[in-house]
Amino acid sequence: MSSPKVRSFLCCLKKLESEGKLLRYFLPVLWVVVFLLFAHASFLQASEICVKDDRSRDVCVSEPVKKIISLAPGATELVYAAGAGKHVIAVDEHSDYPPAVSSVPRIGGFPNISVEAIAAMKPDMIVAWGGGNSPKVTSRLESLGIKLFYIDPLTFPDIASAIRRLGKLFGTASHANQQAEEMLARYETLKKQYHAKKPVTVFYEIWNKPLMSISRNQIIGQVIELCGGQNIYADSTIRVPKVSMESLLGRNPQVIVSSNNLKDGKTIEERWAKWSNLQAVKNHHLFTVSGNQISRPTPRALDAAETLCQQLESVRKESLAKASNAKSAKNAPDITHKE
């Protein structure tokens, strides 16, 4: 019962009390009813689960969520990481991890999510990607009264936080908290090992037609910095900026990294062969990582980080070896014999 209604009810009781003594015999019973109503309302409020999503909205449920639909691959991975995989009733068509998701029904893929199919499934909650799902689709879903929880983690601590919050909503907090702690411990280990190493300048090729890169405000940018890399477009105000070759040639990175799933039928070496004036090409510092791992803000981004950290470390070691050889050659005694 809402507080205005309760106040109105109390006013009625007081009026009745003032109108006759006979009613006073019934008032104790009525006051007990009022007390029970207040107690019930307080109990409901105390048992309600409220969590802020990544749009700073309070998302509240009266009991743990049991029927979940995910609208993005990263969201799907986070739901499973939170321990709620058994409650997933549908996912978007691009969700491919963990393997268990292969048997889950599909509701279309960006931008063609089927609102009708989702509504027919009557989910308790939809987990959406705040930075990528179609606003048109999510607005329609919200207009139907379906609860949406938006996730958009940009850093590894953000990922851990998302897992914890989802676990709280889904009634799997113990599992979710453990997964979050394990991920953060692994993150700190990599950070301690690589973050403070000598910087290596990096260009990340997220797309090639047109040529596009990433800023630091995206999980790929965070992976590069974790590994002691210096992302040459880190300060871009756009998360995924378009890049001109003139700009790239001017910045001349030591390393070029690309995902291994660009659909152009060419290897990274073939794509960059004609740009031999770039030091990354000239020195054969062209690397690939799993696009699904590095681009999704999930614990698996640390798998990609381990790969990239090792790749950048190999560049440091090679650079150190060249510098050492050059120093040795410079300091070698002149043994030229003169007649």
Tab-separated table of N, CA, C and O in Angstrom, residues 52-54 78 149-166 180 183-184 187-188 216-219 222 239 296-299:
chain	number	residue	atom	x	y	z
A	52	LYS	N	22.337	-0.912	-9.377
A	52	LYS	CA	22.542	0.093	-10.430
A	52	LYS	C	23.184	-0.550	-11.653
A	52	LYS	O	24.150	-1.298	-11.531
A	53	ASP	N	22.651	-0.229	-12.830
A	53	ASP	CA	23.289	-0.718	-14.051
A	53	ASP	C	24.289	0.309	-14.546
A	53	ASP	O	24.554	1.312	-13.867
A	54	ASP	N	24.862	0.097	-15.731
A	54	ASP	CA	25.907	1.000	-16.227
A	54	ASP	C	25.360	2.250	-16.885
A	54	ASP	O	26.095	3.000	-17.528
A	78	LEU	N	29.104	-12.472	-19.524
A	78	LEU	CA	29.056	-11.973	-18.154
A	78	LEU	C	27.955	-12.660	-17.352
A	78	LEU	O	28.124	-12.943	-16.162
A	149	PHE	N	18.667	-4.469	-18.000
A	149	PHE	CA	19.857	-4.134	-17.221
A	149	PHE	C	20.980	-3.894	-18.218
A	149	PHE	O	21.374	-4.795	-18.955
A	150	TYR	N	21.472	-2.639	-18.264
A	150	TYR	CA	22.502	-2.273	-19.237
A	150	TYR	C	23.895	-2.473	-18.650
A	150	TYR	O	24.187	-2.023	-17.538
A	151	ILE	N	24.759	-3.168	-19.404
A	151	ILE	CA	26.156	-3.297	-18.992
A	151	ILE	C	27.041	-2.639	-20.059
A	151	ILE	O	26.770	-2.733	-21.249
A	152	ASP	N	28.062	-1.947	-19.604
A	152	ASP	CA	29.010	-1.307	-20.519
A	152	ASP	C	30.347	-1.107	-19.811
A	152	ASP	O	30.830	0.016	-19.669
A	153	PRO	N	30.972	-2.182	-19.328
A	153	PRO	CA	32.238	-2.039	-18.592
A	153	PRO	C	33.376	-1.618	-19.512
A	153	PRO	O	33.543	-2.174	-20.599
A	154	LEU	N	34.160	-0.651	-19.058
A	154	LEU	CA	35.254	-0.117	-19.876
A	154	LEU	C	36.629	-0.488	-19.339
A	154	LEU	O	37.634	-0.286	-20.016
A	155	THR	N	36.684	-1.006	-18.112
A	155	THR	CA	37.948	-1.396	-17.501
A	155	THR	C	37.774	-2.772	-16.858
A	155	THR	O	36.649	-3.259	-16.705
A	156	PHE	N	38.885	-3.371	-16.449
A	156	PHE	CA	38.797	-4.683	-15.801
A	156	PHE	C	38.086	-4.612	-14.446
A	156	PHE	O	37.265	-5.493	-14.138
A	157	PRO	N	38.338	-3.588	-13.621
A	157	PRO	CA	37.522	-3.469	-12.399
A	157	PRO	C	36.031	-3.306	-12.710
A	157	PRO	O	35.186	-3.794	-11.963
A	158	ASP	N	35.715	-2.633	-13.823
A	158	ASP	CA	34.311	-2.501	-14.233
A	158	ASP	C	33.708	-3.870	-14.554
A	158	ASP	O	32.536	-4.138	-14.256
A	159	ILE	N	34.491	-4.727	-15.203
A	159	ILE	CA	34.012	-6.073	-15.541
A	159	ILE	C	33.693	-6.845	-14.267
A	159	ILE	O	32.648	-7.491	-14.152
A	160	ALA	N	34.597	-6.775	-13.295
A	160	ALA	CA	34.371	-7.460	-12.020
A	160	ALA	C	33.106	-6.935	-11.341
A	160	ALA	O	32.316	-7.706	-10.799
A	161	SER	N	32.916	-5.626	-11.394
A	161	SER	CA	31.734	-5.018	-10.796
A	161	SER	C	30.460	-5.503	-11.486
A	161	SER	O	29.453	-5.799	-10.820
A	162	ALA	N	30.492	-5.591	-12.810
A	162	ALA	CA	29.319	-6.057	-13.562
A	162	ALA	C	28.961	-7.486	-13.167
A	162	ALA	O	27.777	-7.821	-12.994
A	163	ILE	N	29.967	-8.336	-13.038
A	163	ILE	CA	29.713	-9.731	-12.641
A	163	ILE	C	29.068	-9.777	-11.263
A	163	ILE	O	28.096	-10.510	-11.032
A	164	ARG	N	29.576	-8.996	-10.322
A	164	ARG	CA	29.022	-8.976	-8.971
A	164	ARG	C	27.570	-8.499	-8.972
A	164	ARG	O	26.702	-9.067	-8.289
A	165	ARG	N	27.304	-7.419	-9.717
A	165	ARG	CA	25.950	-6.865	-9.737
A	165	ARG	C	24.953	-7.836	-10.369
A	165	ARG	O	23.822	-7.987	-9.900
A	166	LEU	N	25.368	-8.493	-11.441
A	166	LEU	CA	24.501	-9.492	-12.065
A	166	LEU	C	24.237	-10.643	-11.100
A	166	LEU	O	23.112	-11.134	-10.996
A	180	ALA	N	34.646	-12.819	-9.816
A	180	ALA	CA	35.167	-11.456	-9.894
A	180	ALA	C	36.519	-11.345	-9.199
A	180	ALA	O	37.451	-10.717	-9.732
A	183	MET	N	39.223	-13.050	-11.287
A	183	MET	CA	39.583	-12.240	-12.450
A	183	MET	C	40.475	-11.067	-12.058
A	183	MET	O	41.480	-10.776	-12.717
A	184	LEU	N	40.131	-10.395	-10.970
A	184	LEU	CA	40.934	-9.256	-10.521
A	184	LEU	C	42.333	-9.688	-10.084
A	184	LEU	O	43.310	-8.961	-10.301
A	187	TYR	N	44.276	-10.196	-13.180
A	187	TYR	CA	44.557	-8.865	-13.734
A	187	TYR	C	45.734	-8.211	-13.016
A	187	TYR	O	46.651	-7.670	-13.652
A	188	GLU	N	45.731	-8.262	-11.695
A	188	GLU	CA	46.802	-7.638	-10.924
A	188	GLU	C	48.147	-8.328	-11.185
A	188	GLU	O	49.197	-7.673	-11.196
A	216	ARG	N	41.576	4.711	-25.457
A	216	ARG	CA	41.776	3.998	-24.193
A	216	ARG	C	40.441	3.714	-23.511
A	216	ARG	O	40.367	2.880	-22.608
A	217	ASN	N	39.364	4.400	-23.951
A	217	ASN	CA	38.060	4.216	-23.328
A	217	ASN	C	37.313	3.033	-23.943
A	217	ASN	O	36.157	3.141	-24.353
A	218	GLN	N	38.000	1.927	-23.997
A	218	GLN	CA	37.460	0.695	-24.573
A	218	GLN	C	38.343	-0.424	-24.059
A	218	GLN	O	39.525	-0.216	-23.778
A	219	ILE	N	37.815	-1.624	-23.918
A	219	ILE	CA	38.577	-2.679	-23.245
A	219	ILE	C	39.861	-3.021	-23.996
A	219	ILE	O	40.879	-3.377	-23.382
A	222	GLN	N	42.447	-0.745	-22.842
A	222	GLN	CA	42.876	-1.125	-21.499
A	222	GLN	C	43.847	-2.303	-21.526
A	222	GLN	O	44.786	-2.365	-20.735
A	239	ARG	N	35.535	6.449	-29.210
A	239	ARG	CA	36.011	5.119	-28.813
A	239	ARG	C	36.645	4.365	-29.971
A	239	ARG	O	37.653	3.688	-29.796
A	296	ARG	N	35.619	-8.118	-26.285
A	296	ARG	CA	34.486	-8.261	-25.385
A	296	ARG	C	34.912	-7.948	-23.952
A	296	ARG	O	35.899	-8.497	-23.468
A	297	PRO	N	34.183	-7.082	-23.266
A	297	PRO	CA	34.541	-6.745	-21.883
A	297	PRO	C	34.124	-7.842	-20.917
A	297	PRO	O	33.143	-7.732	-20.182
A	298	THR	N	34.881	-8.929	-20.944
A	298	THR	CA	34.599	-10.102	-20.118
A	298	THR	C	35.921	-10.624	-19.557
A	298	THR	O	36.993	-10.171	-19.961
A	299	PRO	N	35.884	-11.593	-18.636
A	299	PRO	CA	37.142	-12.148	-18.115
A	299	PRO	C	38.058	-12.698	-19.205
A	299	PRO	O	39.281	-12.718	-19.035
